Amino acid sequence: MASHQDISHKAGEIVGQAQVKKDEILNQASHAAHDSKDKASTHDQSPAQTASNLKDQAANFLQQTGEQVKNMAQGAADAVKNTLGMNTDNTPNTNNPTNNPTNNPSTRI
């Protein structure tokens, strides 16, 4: 059984490791902020302009990601409908052979 002293020692080590990790993260954040400031001054942009540019980039990224997720969800829904023979879309999806009426026995008359 571990003694109280052993447990205290291990707890101290864990606290020390957490402190080191926290310091590393703070240093990385500080360096990133400093680099951003240098980049802004190098490009003769005010911090407001830089923030605006970053905001626009983030908005574009989020919009593209949202569209990709939407398209993936739609594709998954279409695949399920095709598998169950419930797809009412009359335009064949050339990427999915199950949507081809000649390959799908449930659509034969």
mmCIF file with all atom_site columns, C-alpha atoms in Angstrom:
data_model
loop_
_atom_site.group_PDB
_atom_site.id
_atom_site.type_symbol
_atom_site.label_atom_id
_atom_site.label_alt_id
_atom_site.label_comp_id
_atom_site.label_asym_id
_atom_site.label_entity_id
_atom_site.label_seq_id
_atom_site.pdbx_PDB_ins_code
_atom_site.Cartn_x
_atom_site.Cartn_y
_atom_site.Cartn_z
_atom_site.occupancy
_atom_site.B_iso_or_equiv
_atom_site.pdbx_formal_charge
_atom_site.auth_seq_id
_atom_site.auth_comp_id
_atom_site.auth_asym_id
_atom_site.auth_atom_id
_atom_site.pdbx_PDB_model_num
ATOM 1   C CA . MET A 1 1   ? 0.000   0.000  0.000   1.00 0.00 ? 1   MET A CA 1
ATOM 2   C CA . ALA A 1 2   ? 1.335   3.412  -0.919  1.00 0.00 ? 2   ALA A CA 1
ATOM 3   C CA . SER A 1 3   ? 2.191   5.632  1.970   1.00 0.00 ? 3   SER A CA 1
ATOM 4   C CA . HIS A 1 4   ? 0.897   9.131  2.427   1.00 0.00 ? 4   HIS A CA 1
ATOM 5   C CA . GLN A 1 5   ? 4.377   10.418 1.624   1.00 0.00 ? 5   GLN A CA 1
ATOM 6   C CA . ASP A 1 6   ? 4.482   8.497  -1.689  1.00 0.00 ? 6   ASP A CA 1
ATOM 7   C CA . ILE A 1 7   ? 1.075   9.840  -2.689  1.00 0.00 ? 7   ILE A CA 1
ATOM 8   C CA . SER A 1 8   ? 2.105   13.394 -1.794  1.00 0.00 ? 8   SER A CA 1
ATOM 9   C CA . HIS A 1 9   ? 5.300   13.002 -3.804  1.00 0.00 ? 9   HIS A CA 1
ATOM 10  C CA . LYS A 1 10  ? 3.421   11.738 -6.871  1.00 0.00 ? 10  LYS A CA 1
ATOM 11  C CA . ALA A 1 11  ? 0.852   14.505 -6.540  1.00 0.00 ? 11  ALA A CA 1
ATOM 12  C CA . GLY A 1 12  ? 3.683   17.028 -6.425  1.00 0.00 ? 12  GLY A CA 1
ATOM 13  C CA . GLU A 1 13  ? 5.180   15.545 -9.585  1.00 0.00 ? 13  GLU A CA 1
ATOM 14  C CA . ILE A 1 14  ? 1.842   15.748 -11.374 1.00 0.00 ? 14  ILE A CA 1
ATOM 15  C CA . VAL A 1 15  ? 1.370   19.359 -10.303 1.00 0.00 ? 15  VAL A CA 1
ATOM 16  C CA . GLY A 1 16  ? 4.886   20.141 -11.533 1.00 0.00 ? 16  GLY A CA 1
ATOM 17  C CA . GLN A 1 17  ? 4.220   18.491 -14.886 1.00 0.00 ? 17  GLN A CA 1
ATOM 18  C CA . ALA A 1 18  ? 0.961   20.410 -15.245 1.00 0.00 ? 18  ALA A CA 1
ATOM 19  C CA . GLN A 1 19  ? 2.781   23.663 -14.483 1.00 0.00 ? 19  GLN A CA 1
ATOM 20  C CA . VAL A 1 20  ? 5.403   22.918 -17.140 1.00 0.00 ? 20  VAL A CA 1
ATOM 21  C CA . LYS A 1 21  ? 2.687   22.119 -19.690 1.00 0.00 ? 21  LYS A CA 1
ATOM 22  C CA . LYS A 1 22  ? 0.823   25.324 -18.796 1.00 0.00 ? 22  LYS A CA 1
ATOM 23  C CA . ASP A 1 23  ? 4.015   27.344 -19.235 1.00 0.00 ? 23  ASP A CA 1
ATOM 24  C CA . GLU A 1 24  ? 4.637   25.740 -22.634 1.00 0.00 ? 24  GLU A CA 1
ATOM 25  C CA . ILE A 1 25  ? 1.131   26.597 -23.810 1.00 0.00 ? 25  ILE A CA 1
ATOM 26  C CA . LEU A 1 26  ? 1.418   30.165 -22.558 1.00 0.00 ? 26  LEU A CA 1
ATOM 27  C CA . ASN A 1 27  ? 4.767   30.546 -24.322 1.00 0.00 ? 27  ASN A CA 1
ATOM 28  C CA . GLN A 1 28  ? 3.278   29.218 -27.557 1.00 0.00 ? 28  GLN A CA 1
ATOM 29  C CA . ALA A 1 29  ? 0.368   31.632 -27.289 1.00 0.00 ? 29  ALA A CA 1
ATOM 30  C CA . SER A 1 30  ? 2.740   34.496 -26.549 1.00 0.00 ? 30  SER A CA 1
ATOM 31  C CA . HIS A 1 31  ? 4.893   33.620 -29.546 1.00 0.00 ? 31  HIS A CA 1
ATOM 32  C CA . ALA A 1 32  ? 1.811   33.350 -31.774 1.00 0.00 ? 32  ALA A CA 1
ATOM 33  C CA . ALA A 1 33  ? 0.588   36.753 -30.629 1.00 0.00 ? 33  ALA A CA 1
ATOM 34  C CA . HIS A 1 34  ? 4.018   38.262 -31.169 1.00 0.00 ? 34  HIS A CA 1
ATOM 35  C CA . ASP A 1 35  ? 4.260   36.700 -34.633 1.00 0.00 ? 35  ASP A CA 1
ATOM 36  C CA . SER A 1 36  ? 0.820   38.034 -35.533 1.00 0.00 ? 36  SER A CA 1
ATOM 37  C CA . LYS A 1 37  ? 1.814   41.493 -34.375 1.00 0.00 ? 37  LYS A CA 1
ATOM 38  C CA . ASP A 1 38  ? 5.009   41.320 -36.439 1.00 0.00 ? 38  ASP A CA 1
ATOM 39  C CA . LYS A 1 39  ? 3.078   40.081 -39.451 1.00 0.00 ? 39  LYS A CA 1
ATOM 40  C CA . ALA A 1 40  ? 0.576   42.911 -39.143 1.00 0.00 ? 40  ALA A CA 1
ATOM 41  C CA . SER A 1 41  ? 3.300   45.536 -38.879 1.00 0.00 ? 41  SER A CA 1
ATOM 42  C CA . THR A 1 42  ? 5.206   43.968 -41.768 1.00 0.00 ? 42  THR A CA 1
ATOM 43  C CA . HIS A 1 43  ? 2.161   44.254 -44.003 1.00 0.00 ? 43  HIS A CA 1
ATOM 44  C CA . ASP A 1 44  ? 1.400   47.782 -42.830 1.00 0.00 ? 44  ASP A CA 1
ATOM 45  C CA . GLN A 1 45  ? -1.966  46.715 -41.506 1.00 0.00 ? 45  GLN A CA 1
ATOM 46  C CA . SER A 1 46  ? -3.547  47.912 -38.364 1.00 0.00 ? 46  SER A CA 1
ATOM 47  C CA . PRO A 1 47  ? -4.603  45.302 -35.814 1.00 0.00 ? 47  PRO A CA 1
ATOM 48  C CA . ALA A 1 48  ? -8.212  46.075 -36.758 1.00 0.00 ? 48  ALA A CA 1
ATOM 49  C CA . GLN A 1 49  ? -7.490  45.317 -40.417 1.00 0.00 ? 49  GLN A CA 1
ATOM 50  C CA . THR A 1 50  ? -5.697  42.123 -39.488 1.00 0.00 ? 50  THR A CA 1
ATOM 51  C CA . ALA A 1 51  ? -8.587  41.086 -37.255 1.00 0.00 ? 51  ALA A CA 1
ATOM 52  C CA . SER A 1 52  ? -11.044 41.864 -40.025 1.00 0.00 ? 52  SER A CA 1
ATOM 53  C CA . ASN A 1 53  ? -9.044  39.780 -42.495 1.00 0.00 ? 53  ASN A CA 1
ATOM 54  C CA . LEU A 1 54  ? -8.852  36.886 -40.054 1.00 0.00 ? 54  LEU A CA 1
ATOM 55  C CA . LYS A 1 55  ? -12.589 37.174 -39.411 1.00 0.00 ? 55  LYS A CA 1
ATOM 56  C CA . ASP A 1 56  ? -13.301 37.029 -43.151 1.00 0.00 ? 56  ASP A CA 1
ATOM 57  C CA . GLN A 1 57  ? -11.014 34.026 -43.576 1.00 0.00 ? 57  GLN A CA 1
ATOM 58  C CA . ALA A 1 58  ? -12.698 32.249 -40.669 1.00 0.00 ? 58  ALA A CA 1
ATOM 59  C CA . ALA A 1 59  ? -16.146 33.001 -42.070 1.00 0.00 ? 59  ALA A CA 1
ATOM 60  C CA . ASN A 1 60  ? -15.151 31.635 -45.489 1.00 0.00 ? 60  ASN A CA 1
ATOM 61  C CA . PHE A 1 61  ? -13.657 28.532 -43.909 1.00 0.00 ? 61  PHE A CA 1
ATOM 62  C CA . LEU A 1 62  ? -16.767 27.906 -41.827 1.00 0.00 ? 62  LEU A CA 1
ATOM 63  C CA . GLN A 1 63  ? -19.024 28.426 -44.836 1.00 0.00 ? 63  GLN A CA 1
ATOM 64  C CA . GLN A 1 64  ? -17.035 25.957 -46.933 1.00 0.00 ? 64  GLN A CA 1
ATOM 65  C CA . THR A 1 65  ? -16.986 23.438 -44.109 1.00 0.00 ? 65  THR A CA 1
ATOM 66  C CA . GLY A 1 66  ? -20.727 23.819 -43.615 1.00 0.00 ? 66  GLY A CA 1
ATOM 67  C CA . GLU A 1 67  ? -21.357 23.245 -47.303 1.00 0.00 ? 67  GLU A CA 1
ATOM 68  C CA . GLN A 1 68  ? -19.152 20.145 -47.276 1.00 0.00 ? 68  GLN A CA 1
ATOM 69  C CA . VAL A 1 69  ? -20.980 18.731 -44.255 1.00 0.00 ? 69  VAL A CA 1
ATOM 70  C CA . LYS A 1 70  ? -24.334 19.492 -45.873 1.00 0.00 ? 70  LYS A CA 1
ATOM 71  C CA . ASN A 1 71  ? -23.283 17.760 -49.099 1.00 0.00 ? 71  ASN A CA 1
ATOM 72  C CA . MET A 1 72  ? -21.983 14.749 -47.196 1.00 0.00 ? 72  MET A CA 1
ATOM 73  C CA . ALA A 1 73  ? -25.226 14.481 -45.233 1.00 0.00 ? 73  ALA A CA 1
ATOM 74  C CA . GLN A 1 74  ? -27.265 14.761 -48.422 1.00 0.00 ? 74  GLN A CA 1
ATOM 75  C CA . GLY A 1 75  ? -25.147 12.069 -50.051 1.00 0.00 ? 75  GLY A CA 1
ATOM 76  C CA . ALA A 1 76  ? -25.629 9.797  -47.059 1.00 0.00 ? 76  ALA A CA 1
ATOM 77  C CA . ALA A 1 77  ? -29.384 10.395 -47.100 1.00 0.00 ? 77  ALA A CA 1
ATOM 78  C CA . ASP A 1 78  ? -29.528 9.650  -50.838 1.00 0.00 ? 78  ASP A CA 1
ATOM 79  C CA . ALA A 1 79  ? -27.505 6.468  -50.342 1.00 0.00 ? 79  ALA A CA 1
ATOM 80  C CA . VAL A 1 80  ? -29.929 5.270  -47.675 1.00 0.00 ? 80  VAL A CA 1
ATOM 81  C CA . LYS A 1 81  ? -32.915 6.124  -49.872 1.00 0.00 ? 81  LYS A CA 1
ATOM 82  C CA . ASN A 1 82  ? -31.326 4.285  -52.796 1.00 0.00 ? 82  ASN A CA 1
ATOM 83  C CA . THR A 1 83  ? -30.601 1.260  -50.654 1.00 0.00 ? 83  THR A CA 1
ATOM 84  C CA . LEU A 1 84  ? -34.188 1.156  -49.434 1.00 0.00 ? 84  LEU A CA 1
ATOM 85  C CA . GLY A 1 85  ? -35.597 1.907  -52.882 1.00 0.00 ? 85  GLY A CA 1
ATOM 86  C CA . MET A 1 86  ? -37.195 5.110  -51.658 1.00 0.00 ? 86  MET A CA 1
ATOM 87  C CA . ASN A 1 87  ? -35.338 7.605  -53.823 1.00 0.00 ? 87  ASN A CA 1
ATOM 88  C CA . THR A 1 88  ? -37.884 9.613  -55.830 1.00 0.00 ? 88  THR A CA 1
ATOM 89  C CA . ASP A 1 89  ? -35.206 11.623 -57.618 1.00 0.00 ? 89  ASP A CA 1
ATOM 90  C CA . ASN A 1 90  ? -35.494 10.900 -61.364 1.00 0.00 ? 90  ASN A CA 1
ATOM 91  C CA . THR A 1 91  ? -31.996 12.056 -62.249 1.00 0.00 ? 91  THR A CA 1
ATOM 92  C CA . PRO A 1 92  ? -29.517 9.180  -62.038 1.00 0.00 ? 92  PRO A CA 1
ATOM 93  C CA . ASN A 1 93  ? -26.502 9.674  -59.824 1.00 0.00 ? 93  ASN A CA 1
ATOM 94  C CA . THR A 1 94  ? -23.552 8.449  -61.888 1.00 0.00 ? 94  THR A CA 1
ATOM 95  C CA . ASN A 1 95  ? -21.400 8.193  -58.752 1.00 0.00 ? 95  ASN A CA 1
ATOM 96  C CA . ASN A 1 96  ? -23.712 5.630  -57.186 1.00 0.00 ? 96  ASN A CA 1
ATOM 97  C CA . PRO A 1 97  ? -24.459 2.504  -59.259 1.00 0.00 ? 97  PRO A CA 1
ATOM 98  C CA . THR A 1 98  ? -27.444 1.589  -57.061 1.00 0.00 ? 98  THR A CA 1
ATOM 99  C CA . ASN A 1 99  ? -29.299 4.611  -58.445 1.00 0.00 ? 99  ASN A CA 1
ATOM 100 C CA . ASN A 1 100 ? -29.082 3.240  -61.978 1.00 0.00 ? 100 ASN A CA 1
ATOM 101 C CA . PRO A 1 101 ? -32.492 1.707  -62.838 1.00 0.00 ? 101 PRO A CA 1
ATOM 102 C CA . THR A 1 102 ? -30.875 -1.162 -64.737 1.00 0.00 ? 102 THR A CA 1
ATOM 103 C CA . ASN A 1 103 ? -28.852 -2.197 -61.691 1.00 0.00 ? 103 ASN A CA 1
ATOM 104 C CA . ASN A 1 104 ? -31.587 -1.717 -59.114 1.00 0.00 ? 104 ASN A CA 1
ATOM 105 C CA . PRO A 1 105 ? -34.151 -4.550 -59.236 1.00 0.00 ? 105 PRO A CA 1
ATOM 106 C CA . SER A 1 106 ? -36.612 -2.648 -57.049 1.00 0.00 ? 106 SER A CA 1
ATOM 107 C CA . THR A 1 107 ? -37.180 -0.094 -59.843 1.00 0.00 ? 107 THR A CA 1
ATOM 108 C CA . ARG A 1 108 ? -37.951 -2.694 -62.539 1.00 0.00 ? 108 ARG A CA 1
ATOM 109 C CA . ILE A 1 109 ? -41.542 -2.943 -63.705 1.00 0.00 ? 109 ILE A CA 1
#
